[in-house]
Amino acid sequence: MHIPLPQPAVGTAKILDGRVALVTGSTSGIGLGIARAFAFAGASVVINGFGKPEEINDTIEGLQKETGATAVYSAADMTKPDEIAVMVNLALETFGRLDILVNNAGIFHVGPIDQVSAEKWDAVVAINLSSAFHTIRVALPAMRRQGGGRIINIASALALVGSPLTSAYTAAKHGIIGLTKVVALETAEQNITCNAICPGNVWTPLAEAHLAEQVKTGGLPREQVIRNVLLAEQPNKRFAMVEEIGAFATFLASDAAASITGAALPIDGGWTAH
Ligand code: NAD
């Protein structure tokens, strides 16, 4: 049986009109790009993540002004299942429904496996993988009750291929592909889809800072650092923009993507085509 999601108003149609989206880790970078794209497409959004309170306030006010959407903030720590449940309830209590869940919060760690501390491993797995289990677990009953939903997990090219010095991150990101497939299979007849987006290198404040540092310490020209160091694995030799990830997530969240589920979808300039 097909149970349709709420339809946009005729005449002023935006593809996510009437939807409510929760994006974890959306105070910066890719998560903020996705939240902005959803808000421009008509959705109300729950923003989550760390940062200075005044900067978070400015971000949310700016997003609301720019898009006309309503946004609320949850400070939930993605390593804490209790706080995650409170965050999902905030969405349901504020807006009365939850249509789109994006598990985006993530941290990166680089180092040889024998020098990765147990604490670092646990933190990377908790934020990049276990948090998605905890959000999905509490969001699914509401999606089922309301007749459908969309779950999008932000994985990585490192969910599809390995790379030295990234043991915890690569293991967690590979894990989220498995979780994506299982959730897709368990919800396939419930008008709920679950997919993973696998970005390569994306231009975020972190990438910008990393580039500046490499140029300073390596003494190499900026273009050379970009091509041969940062984008060594990325054949198209350009960073993806957060707006590209936001646009793709918006499509996956829309009615048009109803038959895409259980997929790991790269936006990586050809990285995983090697
Ligand atoms: P970012 O550091 O700009 O943003 C990470 C967000 O997660 C921030 O809002 C931060 O406050 C939040 N966060 C971190 N720990 C948290 C916690 N314990 N609880 C709640 N929020 C927490 O990073 P980004 O580059 O935008 O990365 C976003 C996602 O995209 C991550 O899952 C990352 O692995 C993935 N990714 C990024 C790239 C890239 O090139 N930037 C490439 C592939 C995948």
Tab-separated table of C-alpha atoms and ligand atoms in Angstrom:
chain	number	residue	atom	x	y	z
A	1	MET	CA	0.000	0.000	0.000
A	2	HIS	CA	1.342	3.444	-0.886
A	3	ILE	CA	0.894	6.033	1.873
A	4	PRO	CA	1.751	9.467	0.455
A	5	LEU	CA	3.797	12.011	2.387
A	6	PRO	CA	2.233	15.477	2.852
A	7	GLN	CA	1.917	17.246	-0.489
A	8	PRO	CA	3.138	20.826	-1.087
A	9	ALA	CA	0.531	23.558	-1.559
A	10	VAL	CA	-0.399	24.099	-5.217
A	11	GLY	CA	0.955	27.342	-6.683
A	12	THR	CA	3.681	27.948	-4.096
A	13	ALA	CA	5.115	24.457	-4.339
A	14	LYS	CA	8.424	23.825	-2.655
A	15	ILE	CA	9.447	20.187	-2.631
A	16	LEU	CA	9.736	19.866	1.157
A	17	ASP	CA	6.817	22.093	2.153
A	18	GLY	CA	5.194	20.830	5.359
A	19	ARG	CA	8.096	18.511	6.215
A	20	VAL	CA	10.077	18.542	9.429
A	21	ALA	CA	13.787	17.704	9.283
A	22	LEU	CA	16.310	16.967	12.007
A	23	VAL	CA	19.977	17.276	10.973
A	24	THR	CA	22.577	16.219	13.531
A	25	GLY	CA	25.854	18.161	13.587
A	26	SER	CA	24.334	21.070	11.682
A	27	THR	CA	26.006	24.029	13.382
A	28	SER	CA	28.721	23.976	10.687
A	29	GLY	CA	29.981	22.434	7.463
A	30	ILE	CA	27.975	19.807	5.575
A	31	GLY	CA	25.195	19.572	8.196
A	32	LEU	CA	24.540	23.301	8.027
A	33	GLY	CA	24.583	23.115	4.210
A	34	ILE	CA	21.946	20.366	4.316
A	35	ALA	CA	19.790	22.205	6.890
A	36	ARG	CA	19.881	25.375	4.730
A	37	ALA	CA	18.961	23.411	1.605
A	38	PHE	CA	16.022	21.779	3.415
A	39	ALA	CA	14.873	25.157	4.782
A	40	PHE	CA	15.029	26.701	1.282
A	41	ALA	CA	12.959	23.732	0.059
A	42	GLY	CA	10.227	24.542	2.596
A	43	ALA	CA	11.041	22.296	5.575
A	44	SER	CA	11.122	23.277	9.248
A	45	VAL	CA	14.443	22.222	10.746
A	46	VAL	CA	15.979	21.117	14.009
A	47	ILE	CA	19.620	22.206	14.211
A	48	ASN	CA	22.053	20.312	16.438
A	49	GLY	CA	25.751	20.516	17.208
A	50	PHE	CA	28.387	22.258	19.266
A	51	GLY	CA	29.653	25.823	19.104
A	52	LYS	CA	29.631	29.150	20.895
A	53	PRO	CA	26.034	30.011	21.897
A	54	GLU	CA	26.169	33.448	20.239
A	55	GLU	CA	27.476	31.950	16.978
A	56	ILE	CA	24.777	29.254	17.016
A	57	ASN	CA	22.122	31.942	17.628
A	58	ASP	CA	23.461	33.978	14.703
A	59	THR	CA	23.478	30.889	12.456
A	60	ILE	CA	19.875	30.010	13.298
A	61	GLU	CA	18.628	33.585	12.998
A	62	GLY	CA	20.429	33.940	9.647
A	63	LEU	CA	18.964	30.674	8.359
A	64	GLN	CA	15.423	31.671	9.351
A	65	LYS	CA	15.746	35.143	7.820
A	66	GLU	CA	17.287	33.858	4.609
A	67	THR	CA	14.834	31.007	4.013
A	68	GLY	CA	11.649	32.004	5.849
A	69	ALA	CA	11.709	28.601	7.562
A	70	THR	CA	11.321	27.864	11.278
A	71	ALA	CA	14.373	26.443	13.028
A	72	VAL	CA	14.902	25.223	16.586
A	73	TYR	CA	18.113	24.142	18.258
A	74	SER	CA	19.052	21.060	20.269
A	75	ALA	CA	22.395	20.951	22.104
A	76	ALA	CA	22.257	17.143	22.407
A	77	ASP	CA	25.626	15.406	22.546
A	78	MET	CA	25.623	12.587	19.990
A	79	THR	CA	27.600	10.345	22.337
A	80	LYS	CA	24.676	10.349	24.818
A	81	PRO	CA	21.597	8.215	23.987
A	82	ASP	CA	19.430	10.025	26.587
A	83	GLU	CA	20.186	13.424	25.048
A	84	ILE	CA	19.500	12.002	21.580
A	85	ALA	CA	16.019	10.894	22.716
A	86	VAL	CA	15.363	14.392	24.113
A	87	MET	CA	16.430	15.895	20.753
A	88	VAL	CA	14.032	13.691	18.758
A	89	ASN	CA	11.244	14.552	21.205
A	90	LEU	CA	12.000	18.257	20.761
A	91	ALA	CA	11.270	17.849	17.024
A	92	LEU	CA	8.032	15.986	17.729
A	93	GLU	CA	6.849	18.367	20.476
A	94	THR	CA	7.725	21.517	18.502
A	95	PHE	CA	6.429	20.502	15.088
A	96	GLY	CA	4.188	17.497	15.771
A	97	ARG	CA	6.022	15.226	13.326
A	98	LEU	CA	9.437	14.175	12.007
A	99	ASP	CA	9.724	13.470	8.276
A	100	ILE	CA	13.459	13.612	7.604
A	101	LEU	CA	16.343	12.499	9.798
A	102	VAL	CA	19.912	13.205	8.678
A	103	ASN	CA	22.666	11.567	10.693
A	104	ASN	CA	25.546	13.864	9.877
A	105	ALA	CA	27.478	14.590	13.101
A	106	GLY	CA	30.978	13.235	12.774
A	107	ILE	CA	34.561	13.614	13.879
A	108	PHE	CA	37.741	12.584	12.048
A	109	HIS	CA	40.902	11.137	13.510
A	110	VAL	CA	44.217	10.407	11.801
A	111	GLY	CA	46.924	8.135	13.197
A	112	PRO	CA	48.518	4.682	12.891
A	113	ILE	CA	46.302	2.021	14.441
A	114	ASP	CA	48.737	1.153	17.227
A	115	GLN	CA	48.726	4.777	18.321
A	116	VAL	CA	44.946	5.234	18.377
A	117	SER	CA	43.843	5.348	22.027
A	118	ALA	CA	40.883	3.258	23.181
A	119	GLU	CA	39.123	6.518	24.147
A	120	LYS	CA	39.610	7.999	20.652
A	121	TRP	CA	38.333	4.804	18.985
A	122	ASP	CA	35.245	4.812	21.232
A	123	ALA	CA	34.544	8.502	20.564
A	124	VAL	CA	34.858	8.169	16.772
A	125	VAL	CA	32.612	5.084	16.691
A	126	ALA	CA	30.098	6.691	19.101
A	127	ILE	CA	29.674	9.918	17.104
A	128	ASN	CA	30.026	8.560	13.544
A	129	LEU	CA	28.129	5.266	13.938
A	130	SER	CA	26.348	4.545	17.239
A	131	SER	CA	24.616	7.957	17.287
A	132	ALA	CA	22.824	7.007	14.049
A	133	PHE	CA	21.527	3.820	15.668
A	134	HIS	CA	20.239	5.837	18.658
A	135	THR	CA	18.488	8.502	16.521
A	136	ILE	CA	16.937	5.963	14.140
A	137	ARG	CA	15.736	3.823	17.044
A	138	VAL	CA	13.731	6.689	18.559
A	139	ALA	CA	12.654	8.375	15.288
A	140	LEU	CA	11.268	5.307	13.515
A	141	PRO	CA	8.090	4.834	15.622
A	142	ALA	CA	7.041	8.440	14.833
A	143	MET	CA	7.771	7.981	11.106
A	144	ARG	CA	5.744	4.764	11.083
A	145	ARG	CA	2.825	6.432	12.912
A	146	GLN	CA	2.705	9.321	10.449
A	147	GLY	CA	2.923	7.021	7.426
A	148	GLY	CA	6.442	7.559	6.093
A	149	GLY	CA	9.797	9.252	6.354
A	150	ARG	CA	13.321	9.649	5.048
A	151	ILE	CA	16.575	8.729	6.763
A	152	ILE	CA	19.870	9.919	5.299
A	153	ASN	CA	23.190	8.903	6.806
A	154	ILE	CA	26.234	10.984	5.915
A	155	ALA	CA	28.975	8.412	5.420
A	156	SER	CA	32.146	9.067	3.362
A	157	ALA	CA	34.185	7.754	0.446
A	158	LEU	CA	35.945	5.993	3.340
A	159	ALA	CA	32.745	3.984	3.821
A	160	LEU	CA	33.506	2.314	0.475
A	161	VAL	CA	37.307	2.116	0.324
A	162	GLY	CA	40.056	2.001	2.927
A	163	SER	CA	42.734	4.577	3.563
A	164	PRO	CA	45.763	4.231	5.832
A	165	LEU	CA	45.809	6.018	9.216
A	166	THR	CA	42.024	6.262	9.531
A	167	SER	CA	41.122	2.973	11.294
A	168	ALA	CA	38.338	4.181	13.598
A	169	TYR	CA	36.798	6.573	11.061
A	170	THR	CA	36.906	4.078	8.169
A	171	ALA	CA	35.495	1.282	10.358
A	172	ALA	CA	32.667	3.513	11.635
A	173	LYS	CA	31.827	4.756	8.128
A	174	HIS	CA	31.842	1.213	6.691
A	175	GLY	CA	29.563	0.283	9.609
A	176	ILE	CA	27.042	2.956	8.748
A	177	ILE	CA	26.586	1.451	5.285
A	178	GLY	CA	25.576	-1.831	6.946
A	179	LEU	CA	23.162	0.004	9.251
A	180	THR	CA	21.713	1.856	6.244
A	181	LYS	CA	20.986	-1.419	4.414
A	182	VAL	CA	19.328	-3.051	7.430
A	183	VAL	CA	17.123	-0.026	8.197
A	184	ALA	CA	16.133	0.144	4.510
A	185	LEU	CA	15.133	-3.524	4.539
A	186	GLU	CA	13.206	-3.272	7.818
A	187	THR	CA	11.226	-0.226	6.613
A	188	ALA	CA	10.878	-1.023	2.903
A	189	GLU	CA	7.090	-1.470	3.000
A	190	GLN	CA	6.451	1.500	5.281
A	191	ASN	CA	7.074	4.413	2.880
A	192	ILE	CA	10.366	5.035	4.708
A	193	THR	CA	13.688	5.133	2.869
A	194	CYS	CA	17.187	4.973	4.321
A	195	ASN	CA	20.241	5.869	2.255
A	196	ALA	CA	23.856	6.870	2.812
A	197	ILE	CA	25.606	9.742	1.055
A	198	CYS	CA	29.336	9.125	0.657
A	199	PRO	CA	31.163	12.423	0.095
A	200	GLY	CA	34.782	12.678	-0.972
A	201	ASN	CA	36.527	15.917	-0.016
A	202	VAL	CA	34.076	18.717	0.691
A	203	TRP	CA	34.967	22.398	1.053
A	204	THR	CA	34.176	23.189	4.708
A	205	PRO	CA	35.762	25.545	7.253
A	206	LEU	CA	37.840	22.576	8.414
A	207	ALA	CA	39.176	21.910	4.890
A	208	GLU	CA	39.976	25.605	4.522
A	209	ALA	CA	41.933	25.622	7.797
A	210	HIS	CA	43.698	22.362	6.866
A	211	LEU	CA	44.753	23.822	3.510
A	212	ALA	CA	46.109	27.010	5.102
A	213	GLU	CA	48.086	24.938	7.617
A	214	GLN	CA	49.547	22.637	4.919
A	215	VAL	CA	50.564	25.601	2.768
A	216	LYS	CA	52.235	27.227	5.784
A	217	THR	CA	54.078	24.151	7.093
A	218	GLY	CA	54.892	22.468	3.746
A	219	GLY	CA	56.025	25.610	1.947
A	220	LEU	CA	54.315	24.354	-1.242
A	221	PRO	CA	52.107	26.515	-3.493
A	222	ARG	CA	48.381	26.398	-2.620
A	223	GLU	CA	47.386	24.753	-5.957
A	224	GLN	CA	49.978	22.019	-5.499
A	225	VAL	CA	48.786	21.247	-1.954
A	226	ILE	CA	45.201	21.020	-3.233
A	227	ARG	CA	46.014	18.722	-6.197
A	228	ASN	CA	48.728	16.511	-4.760
A	229	VAL	CA	47.997	16.396	-1.048
A	230	LEU	CA	44.392	17.130	-0.131
A	231	LEU	CA	42.815	15.877	-3.367
A	232	ALA	CA	45.392	13.186	-4.145
A	233	GLU	CA	42.636	10.523	-4.214
A	234	GLN	CA	39.958	12.656	-5.888
A	235	PRO	CA	40.222	12.384	-9.707
A	236	ASN	CA	38.234	15.537	-10.553
A	237	LYS	CA	40.638	17.613	-8.412
A	238	ARG	CA	37.967	19.835	-6.914
A	239	PHE	CA	36.289	19.958	-3.536
A	240	ALA	CA	32.534	19.382	-3.575
A	241	MET	CA	30.582	22.324	-2.143
A	242	VAL	CA	28.237	21.847	0.833
A	243	GLU	CA	25.438	23.140	-1.436
A	244	GLU	CA	25.963	20.074	-3.686
A	245	ILE	CA	25.510	17.737	-0.717
A	246	GLY	CA	22.473	19.801	0.399
A	247	ALA	CA	20.861	19.592	-3.045
A	248	PHE	CA	21.352	15.826	-3.233
A	249	ALA	CA	20.006	15.314	0.306
A	250	THR	CA	16.962	17.431	-0.645
A	251	PHE	CA	16.328	15.165	-3.624
A	252	LEU	CA	16.653	12.037	-1.445
A	253	ALA	CA	14.202	13.589	1.030
A	254	SER	CA	11.651	14.357	-1.686
A	255	ASP	CA	8.791	12.237	-3.043
A	256	ALA	CA	10.749	11.733	-6.280
A	257	ALA	CA	13.267	9.529	-4.446
A	258	ALA	CA	10.651	7.145	-3.017
A	259	SER	CA	12.219	4.062	-4.664
A	260	ILE	CA	15.825	4.800	-3.694
A	261	THR	CA	16.572	2.905	-0.507
A	262	GLY	CA	19.442	0.962	0.999
A	263	ALA	CA	21.932	2.705	-1.287
A	264	ALA	CA	25.411	4.080	-0.640
A	265	LEU	CA	25.656	7.033	-3.009
A	266	PRO	CA	29.056	8.647	-3.641
A	267	ILE	CA	29.580	12.375	-4.279
A	268	ASP	CA	33.323	11.997	-4.587
A	269	GLY	CA	34.539	13.253	-7.971
A	270	GLY	CA	35.359	9.680	-9.010
A	271	TRP	CA	37.405	8.683	-5.937
A	272	THR	CA	35.685	5.298	-5.507
A	273	ALA	CA	35.644	4.604	-9.264
A	274	HIS	CA	39.348	3.626	-9.017
B	1	NAD	P1	32.297	19.805	10.764
B	1	NAD	O1	33.363	19.599	11.800
B	1	NAD	O2	32.248	21.084	9.994
B	1	NAD	O3	30.860	19.555	11.412
B	1	NAD	C1	30.625	18.516	12.317
B	1	NAD	C2	29.368	18.839	13.086
B	1	NAD	O4	29.162	17.809	14.048
B	1	NAD	C3	29.460	20.153	13.868
B	1	NAD	O5	28.201	20.783	13.871
B	1	NAD	C4	29.817	19.682	15.277
B	1	NAD	O6	29.436	20.600	16.299
B	1	NAD	C5	29.007	18.405	15.325
B	1	NAD	N1	29.431	17.479	16.354
B	1	NAD	C6	30.659	16.957	16.581
B	1	NAD	N2	30.635	16.160	17.670
B	1	NAD	C7	29.355	16.160	18.116
B	1	NAD	C8	28.687	15.532	19.197
B	1	NAD	N3	29.320	14.720	20.051
B	1	NAD	N4	27.370	15.784	19.373
B	1	NAD	C9	26.696	16.631	18.540
B	1	NAD	N5	27.290	17.240	17.501
B	1	NAD	C10	28.597	17.006	17.293
B	1	NAD	O7	32.436	18.532	9.798
B	1	NAD	P2	31.942	18.268	8.290
B	1	NAD	O8	33.151	18.220	7.460
B	1	NAD	O9	30.825	19.132	7.922
B	1	NAD	O10	31.436	16.752	8.454
B	1	NAD	C11	30.076	16.400	8.556
B	1	NAD	C12	29.918	14.926	8.226
B	1	NAD	O11	30.362	14.695	6.883
B	1	NAD	C13	30.719	13.992	9.117
B	1	NAD	O12	29.980	12.831	9.386
B	1	NAD	C14	31.928	13.668	8.252
B	1	NAD	O13	32.504	12.443	8.587
B	1	NAD	C15	31.299	13.654	6.874
B	1	NAD	N6	32.254	13.865	5.773
B	1	NAD	C16	32.925	15.044	5.648
B	1	NAD	C17	33.784	15.213	4.562
B	1	NAD	C18	34.528	16.503	4.326
B	1	NAD	O14	35.335	16.567	3.401
B	1	NAD	N7	34.283	17.555	5.077
B	1	NAD	C19	33.984	14.158	3.660
B	1	NAD	C20	33.289	12.965	3.850
B	1	NAD	C21	32.415	12.831	4.902
